[in-house]
CSV table of C-alpha atoms in Angstrom, one decimal:
chain,number,residue,atom,x,y,z
A,1326,MET,CA,31.4,45.6,-73.4
A,1327,THR,CA,31.4,42.0,-72.8
A,1328,VAL,CA,29.7,40.0,-75.7
A,1329,LYS,CA,27.8,37.1,-75.0
A,1330,LYS,CA,28.7,33.9,-76.6
A,1331,PHE,CA,26.0,32.4,-79.0
A,1332,VAL,CA,26.5,28.8,-80.0
A,1333,PRO,CA,24.2,28.0,-83.0
A,1334,VAL,CA,22.5,24.5,-82.5
A,1335,TYR,CA,21.7,21.9,-85.1
A,1336,GLU,CA,20.0,18.9,-84.4
A,1337,GLY,CA,17.7,17.4,-87.3
A,1338,GLU,CA,14.6,15.3,-86.7
A,1339,LEU,CA,16.0,12.0,-86.5
A,1340,ARG,CA,19.3,12.0,-84.6
A,1341,LYS,CA,18.2,14.5,-82.0
A,1342,HIS,CA,17.5,11.7,-79.7
A,1343,SER,CA,21.2,10.5,-79.4
A,1344,ILE,CA,22.8,9.9,-76.2
A,1345,GLN,CA,24.4,13.1,-74.6
A,1346,VAL,CA,27.1,13.2,-71.8
A,1347,PRO,CA,26.8,14.9,-68.9
A,1348,ARG,CA,27.5,18.6,-69.5
A,1349,CYS,CA,29.4,19.1,-66.3
A,1350,ILE,CA,32.2,16.9,-68.0
A,1351,SER,CA,33.2,20.1,-70.0
A,1352,GLU,CA,34.4,21.5,-66.8
A,1353,CYS,CA,37.7,19.4,-66.6
A,1354,SER,CA,40.8,20.3,-68.4
A,1355,GLY,CA,40.8,17.7,-71.1
A,1356,ILE,CA,44.0,15.7,-72.5
A,1357,ARG,CA,45.4,17.3,-75.6
A,1358,ILE,CA,46.7,14.2,-78.0
A,1359,PHE,CA,47.9,14.7,-81.3
A,1360,GLY,CA,46.4,18.1,-81.3
A,1361,ARG,CA,42.7,16.8,-80.5
A,1362,ARG,CA,41.4,18.0,-76.9
A,1363,ILE,CA,39.9,15.1,-75.2
A,1364,LYS,CA,37.5,15.8,-72.0
A,1365,SER,CA,34.7,12.9,-72.3
A,1366,LEU,CA,35.3,9.4,-73.3
A,1367,VAL,CA,32.5,6.7,-73.3
A,1368,PHE,CA,32.9,3.4,-72.0
A,1369,SER,CA,31.2,1.3,-74.2
A,1370,THR,CA,31.6,-1.5,-77.1
A,1371,ASP,CA,28.2,-1.1,-78.2
A,1372,VAL,CA,28.6,0.0,-81.9
A,1373,ALA,CA,24.8,1.6,-81.7
A,1374,ILE,CA,25.6,3.4,-78.7
A,1375,ILE,CA,29.2,4.6,-79.8
A,1376,LYS,CA,27.7,6.1,-83.5
A,1377,ASN,CA,24.9,7.8,-81.3
A,1378,ILE,CA,26.6,9.7,-78.6
A,1379,ASN,CA,28.0,13.0,-78.6
A,1380,ALA,CA,31.3,11.8,-76.6
A,1381,ASP,CA,35.0,13.3,-77.5
A,1382,ALA,CA,36.1,9.7,-77.5
A,1383,VAL,CA,35.7,6.0,-77.2
A,1384,ILE,CA,37.3,3.5,-74.5
A,1385,ALA,CA,36.5,0.0,-75.7
A,1386,VAL,CA,37.7,-2.5,-73.3
A,1387,TYR,CA,35.6,-5.7,-72.4
A,1388,PRO,CA,36.5,-8.9,-70.3
A,1389,PHE,CA,37.6,-11.3,-72.8
A,1390,THR,CA,41.0,-11.5,-74.6
A,1391,PRO,CA,41.5,-8.4,-77.1
A,1392,GLN,CA,40.6,-9.5,-80.7
A,1393,PRO,CA,41.5,-7.5,-83.5
A,1394,ALA,CA,38.1,-8.1,-85.3
A,1395,ILE,CA,36.4,-6.1,-82.2
A,1396,THR,CA,38.6,-3.6,-82.7
A,1397,GLN,CA,38.0,-3.2,-86.0
A,1398,ALA,CA,34.3,-3.1,-86.0
A,1399,ILE,CA,34.4,-0.4,-83.4
A,1400,LEU,CA,36.7,1.6,-85.5
A,1401,SER,CA,34.3,1.2,-88.4
A,1402,VAL,CA,31.5,2.7,-86.6
A,1403,SER,CA,33.2,5.3,-84.4
A,1404,GLU,CA,33.3,8.9,-85.5
A,1405,VAL,CA,35.9,9.8,-82.8
A,1406,PRO,CA,39.2,8.3,-81.5
A,1407,VAL,CA,39.0,4.9,-80.2
A,1408,PHE,CA,41.2,3.8,-77.3
A,1409,ALA,CA,41.6,-0.1,-77.7
A,1410,GLY,CA,42.1,-2.5,-74.9
A,1411,VAL,CA,45.3,-4.6,-75.1
A,1412,GLY,CA,44.7,-6.9,-72.1
A,1413,GLY,CA,47.1,-7.4,-69.2
A,1414,GLY,CA,45.9,-10.5,-67.4
A,1415,LEU,CA,45.7,-13.8,-69.1
A,1416,THR,CA,46.6,-11.4,-72.3
A,1417,ASN,CA,49.9,-10.3,-71.5
A,1418,GLY,CA,53.8,-10.0,-72.7
A,1419,GLN,CA,54.6,-10.2,-76.4
A,1420,ARG,CA,51.2,-11.1,-77.3
A,1421,SER,CA,49.6,-7.4,-75.9
A,1422,ALA,CA,52.5,-5.8,-77.8
A,1423,SER,CA,51.5,-7.5,-80.8
A,1424,ILE,CA,47.8,-6.8,-80.2
A,1425,ALA,CA,48.7,-3.1,-79.5
A,1426,ALA,CA,50.9,-2.8,-82.8
A,1427,TYR,CA,47.8,-4.4,-84.8
A,1428,ALA,CA,45.5,-1.7,-83.0
A,1429,GLU,CA,47.8,1.3,-84.0
A,1430,HIS,CA,48.0,-0.1,-87.5
A,1431,GLN,CA,44.1,-0.3,-87.5
A,1432,GLY,CA,43.8,3.1,-86.6
A,1433,ALA,CA,43.4,3.1,-82.6
A,1434,PHE,CA,44.1,6.4,-81.1
A,1435,GLY,CA,45.2,5.4,-77.9
A,1436,LEU,CA,45.9,1.9,-76.1
A,1437,VAL,CA,44.2,0.6,-72.7
A,1438,CYS,CA,45.9,-2.0,-70.3
A,1439,ASN,CA,44.4,-3.4,-67.2
A,1440,ALA,CA,45.6,-3.6,-63.7
A,1441,PHE,CA,47.3,-6.6,-63.8
A,1442,ILE,CA,49.7,-5.8,-67.0
A,1443,THR,CA,53.5,-6.4,-66.1
A,1444,GLU,CA,56.1,-3.5,-66.6
A,1445,GLU,CA,57.9,-6.0,-69.1
A,1446,ALA,CA,54.8,-5.9,-71.2
A,1447,ILE,CA,54.6,-2.2,-70.7
A,1448,ARG,CA,58.1,-1.6,-72.1
A,1449,ALA,CA,57.4,-4.1,-74.9
A,1450,ILE,CA,54.2,-2.2,-75.8
A,1451,LYS,CA,55.9,1.2,-75.9
A,1452,GLU,CA,59.0,0.1,-77.8
A,1453,THR,CA,56.7,-1.1,-80.6
A,1454,VAL,CA,54.0,1.9,-80.9
A,1455,GLU,CA,53.6,5.4,-80.7
A,1456,ILE,CA,50.0,6.1,-79.5
A,1457,PRO,CA,49.5,6.8,-75.8
A,1458,LEU,CA,49.1,3.7,-73.8
A,1459,VAL,CA,46.6,4.1,-70.9
A,1460,TYR,CA,47.1,2.1,-67.4
A,1461,THR,CA,44.3,1.4,-65.2
A,1462,VAL,CA,44.5,1.9,-61.4
A,1463,VAL,CA,41.9,0.5,-59.4
A,1464,SER,CA,43.2,1.4,-55.8
A,1465,GLU,CA,46.0,3.9,-53.7
A,1466,GLN,CA,48.0,0.6,-53.4
A,1467,THR,CA,48.9,0.4,-57.0
A,1468,ASP,CA,52.5,1.1,-58.2
A,1469,VAL,CA,51.8,3.9,-60.3
A,1470,ALA,CA,55.3,5.2,-60.2
A,1471,GLY,CA,57.0,1.8,-61.5
A,1472,LYS,CA,54.0,1.6,-64.2
A,1473,LEU,CA,55.0,5.4,-65.2
A,1474,ALA,CA,58.8,4.4,-65.2
A,1475,ALA,CA,58.2,1.5,-67.5
A,1476,GLY,CA,56.5,3.6,-70.2
A,1477,VAL,CA,53.0,4.3,-69.5
A,1478,ASP,CA,51.5,7.8,-70.6
A,1479,PHE,CA,48.0,8.2,-68.8
A,1480,LEU,CA,46.4,6.8,-65.8
A,1481,ASN,CA,42.5,5.6,-66.0
A,1482,VAL,CA,41.3,5.6,-62.7
A,1483,SER,CA,38.6,3.1,-62.2
A,1484,GLY,CA,37.7,2.8,-58.2
A,1485,ALA,CA,33.6,3.0,-57.9
A,1486,ALA,CA,32.8,5.0,-55.1
A,1487,ARG,CA,36.4,5.7,-54.0
A,1488,THR,CA,37.8,6.9,-57.6
A,1489,PRO,CA,37.9,10.6,-56.4
A,1490,GLU,CA,39.9,9.7,-53.1
A,1491,ILE,CA,42.3,7.8,-55.7
A,1492,VAL,CA,42.6,10.7,-57.9
A,1493,ALA,CA,43.5,12.9,-55.3
A,1494,HIS,CA,46.0,10.7,-53.7
A,1495,ILE,CA,47.5,10.0,-57.4
A,1496,ARG,CA,47.5,13.7,-58.1
A,1497,GLU,CA,49.3,14.5,-55.2
A,1498,GLN,CA,52.3,12.6,-55.8
A,1499,PHE,CA,52.3,13.2,-59.7
A,1500,PRO,CA,51.1,16.8,-60.3
A,1501,GLU,CA,51.2,16.3,-64.0
A,1502,VAL,CA,50.6,12.9,-65.1
A,1503,PRO,CA,47.2,12.9,-67.4
A,1504,ILE,CA,44.5,11.1,-65.3
A,1505,ILE,CA,41.1,9.9,-66.8
A,1506,ALA,CA,38.6,8.8,-64.5
A,1507,THR,CA,35.1,7.2,-63.9
A,1508,GLY,CA,32.7,10.1,-63.0
A,1509,GLY,CA,29.9,8.2,-61.4
A,1510,PRO,CA,26.2,8.2,-61.6
A,1511,THR,CA,25.3,12.2,-61.2
A,1512,ASP,CA,26.7,15.6,-61.6
A,1513,ASP,CA,27.9,15.8,-58.0
A,1514,THR,CA,30.2,12.6,-58.6
A,1515,ILE,CA,31.8,14.0,-61.8
A,1516,ARG,CA,32.4,17.4,-60.3
A,1517,ALA,CA,34.1,15.6,-57.4
A,1518,THR,CA,36.1,13.6,-59.3
A,1519,ILE,CA,37.2,16.9,-61.9
A,1520,GLU,CA,37.8,18.5,-58.3
A,1521,ALA,CA,40.2,15.8,-57.3
A,1522,GLY,CA,42.3,16.5,-60.2
A,1523,ALA,CA,40.9,14.2,-63.2
A,1524,ASN,CA,41.8,15.8,-66.5
A,1525,ALA,CA,39.0,13.6,-68.1
A,1526,ILE,CA,36.0,11.3,-67.4
A,1527,THR,CA,34.9,8.4,-68.6
A,1528,TYR,CA,31.2,8.1,-68.8
A,1529,THR,CA,29.0,4.9,-69.0
A,1530,PRO,CA,25.9,5.0,-71.1
A,1531,PRO,CA,23.0,3.2,-70.6
A,1532,THR,CA,22.5,0.2,-73.0
A,1533,SER,CA,20.8,0.1,-76.5
A,1534,ALA,CA,17.8,-1.6,-74.9
A,1535,GLY,CA,17.7,0.7,-72.0
A,1536,ALA,CA,17.5,3.7,-74.0
A,1537,ALA,CA,15.0,2.6,-76.4
A,1538,LEU,CA,12.6,1.5,-73.6
A,1539,ARG,CA,13.2,4.9,-71.9
A,1540,ARG,CA,12.2,6.9,-74.7
A,1541,ALA,CA,9.3,4.5,-75.4
A,1542,TYR,CA,8.0,4.7,-72.0
A,1543,SER,CA,8.5,8.4,-71.7
A,1544,GLY,CA,6.1,9.0,-74.7
A,1545,THR,CA,8.6,11.1,-76.6
A,1546,GLY,CA,10.5,10.7,-79.9
A,1547,PRO,CA,10.1,8.1,-82.7
A,1548,SER,CA,10.6,5.1,-80.7
A,1549,VAL,CA,7.2,5.2,-78.8
A,1550,GLY,CA,5.5,1.9,-78.8
A,1551,ILE,CA,8.6,0.0,-79.8
A,1552,VAL,CA,9.3,-2.5,-77.0
A,1553,SER,CA,11.1,-5.8,-77.4
A,1554,PRO,CA,8.7,-8.8,-77.0
A,1555,VAL,CA,10.0,-9.7,-73.7
A,1556,SER,CA,9.8,-6.6,-72.2
A,1557,PHE,CA,6.3,-6.0,-73.4
A,1558,TRP,CA,5.3,-9.8,-71.8
A,1559,MET,CA,6.9,-8.5,-68.6
A,1560,SER,CA,4.9,-5.3,-68.5
A,1561,GLN,CA,1.7,-7.3,-69.1
A,1562,ARG,CA,2.7,-10.0,-66.7
A,1563,TYR,CA,3.1,-7.5,-63.8
A,1564,SER,CA,0.3,-4.7,-64.7
A,1565,ASN,CA,-2.3,-7.1,-64.2
A,1566,SER,CA,-2.6,-9.4,-60.8
A,1567,SER,CA,-5.7,-11.2,-61.7
A,1568,SER,CA,-5.7,-15.3,-60.9
A,1569,GLU,CA,-6.2,-15.5,-64.6
A,1570,GLN,CA,-3.3,-13.8,-65.7
A,1571,ASN,CA,-1.0,-15.6,-63.2
A,1572,ASP,CA,-2.2,-18.6,-64.7
A,1573,HIS,CA,-0.4,-18.0,-67.9
A,1574,ALA,CA,2.9,-17.1,-66.3
A,1575,ALA,CA,6.1,-18.8,-67.7
A,1576,PRO,CA,7.6,-21.5,-65.6
A,1577,SER,CA,10.7,-20.4,-63.9
A,1578,CYS,CA,14.1,-21.6,-64.7
A,1579,PRO,CA,16.4,-23.3,-62.4
A,1580,ALA,CA,19.3,-21.3,-61.1
A,1581,ARG,CA,22.8,-22.0,-62.8
A,1582,PRO,CA,25.8,-21.5,-61.2
A,1583,VAL,CA,27.7,-18.3,-62.0
A,1584,ARG,CA,31.1,-18.8,-63.4
A,1585,PRO,CA,33.6,-15.8,-62.2
A,1586,MET,CA,34.9,-13.6,-64.8
A,1587,ARG,CA,38.7,-13.8,-65.1
A,1588,TRP,CA,40.4,-10.8,-66.4
A,1589,THR,CA,42.4,-10.9,-69.8
């Protein structure tokens, strides 16, 4: 006789509006690290999001030089393991190794380096820490073999729409290397990434403002009617096209040149 598995659920009235990662992520194998199985990682440094999402872990990287104060803030809020960024671009070499050691002492579960890190820096980090080092792959041309030989433990594939193809390419060459990969915006893209060979999926959540506004405009939950002043003004501005309304429009601001972001 087959007994159907029953999973009791308790949500509470206040916390049931937290963000849920897509359920299809549970179809991947996961990666077992220090006895803990991880299938989903939230890609965020927003402590409000990190505190209110059901992901198995946090991957906390950002486009600035890694700073222990930011890592400590995220670790103090997160209830799940945190993978902290250690640079790889402008931040490299011994500085990356020092940041890695500090992050381990703070309680980070793993470390993440970007695509520009040198193999010398990878070796320096692995000589310093015990926690796993994750290397970010952005294309099929990446020298994955060299990075693995230098000491990288996991791969984090982030190739936008080409992520499944990159994952499949790596999996063909390295059947057993642990792969974390971005899942994309839909269940279909997540499943395609899993079928290509990803063991765990990173999920990019909505912003705190976006999540609040969606709840407010959907008419559900305790956040009904809670809208920022700017959003309220915008809704009023575009909901009425009368000339009187247009007369009170805010003056436009001159365009500012966009400074290109550099990898740190």
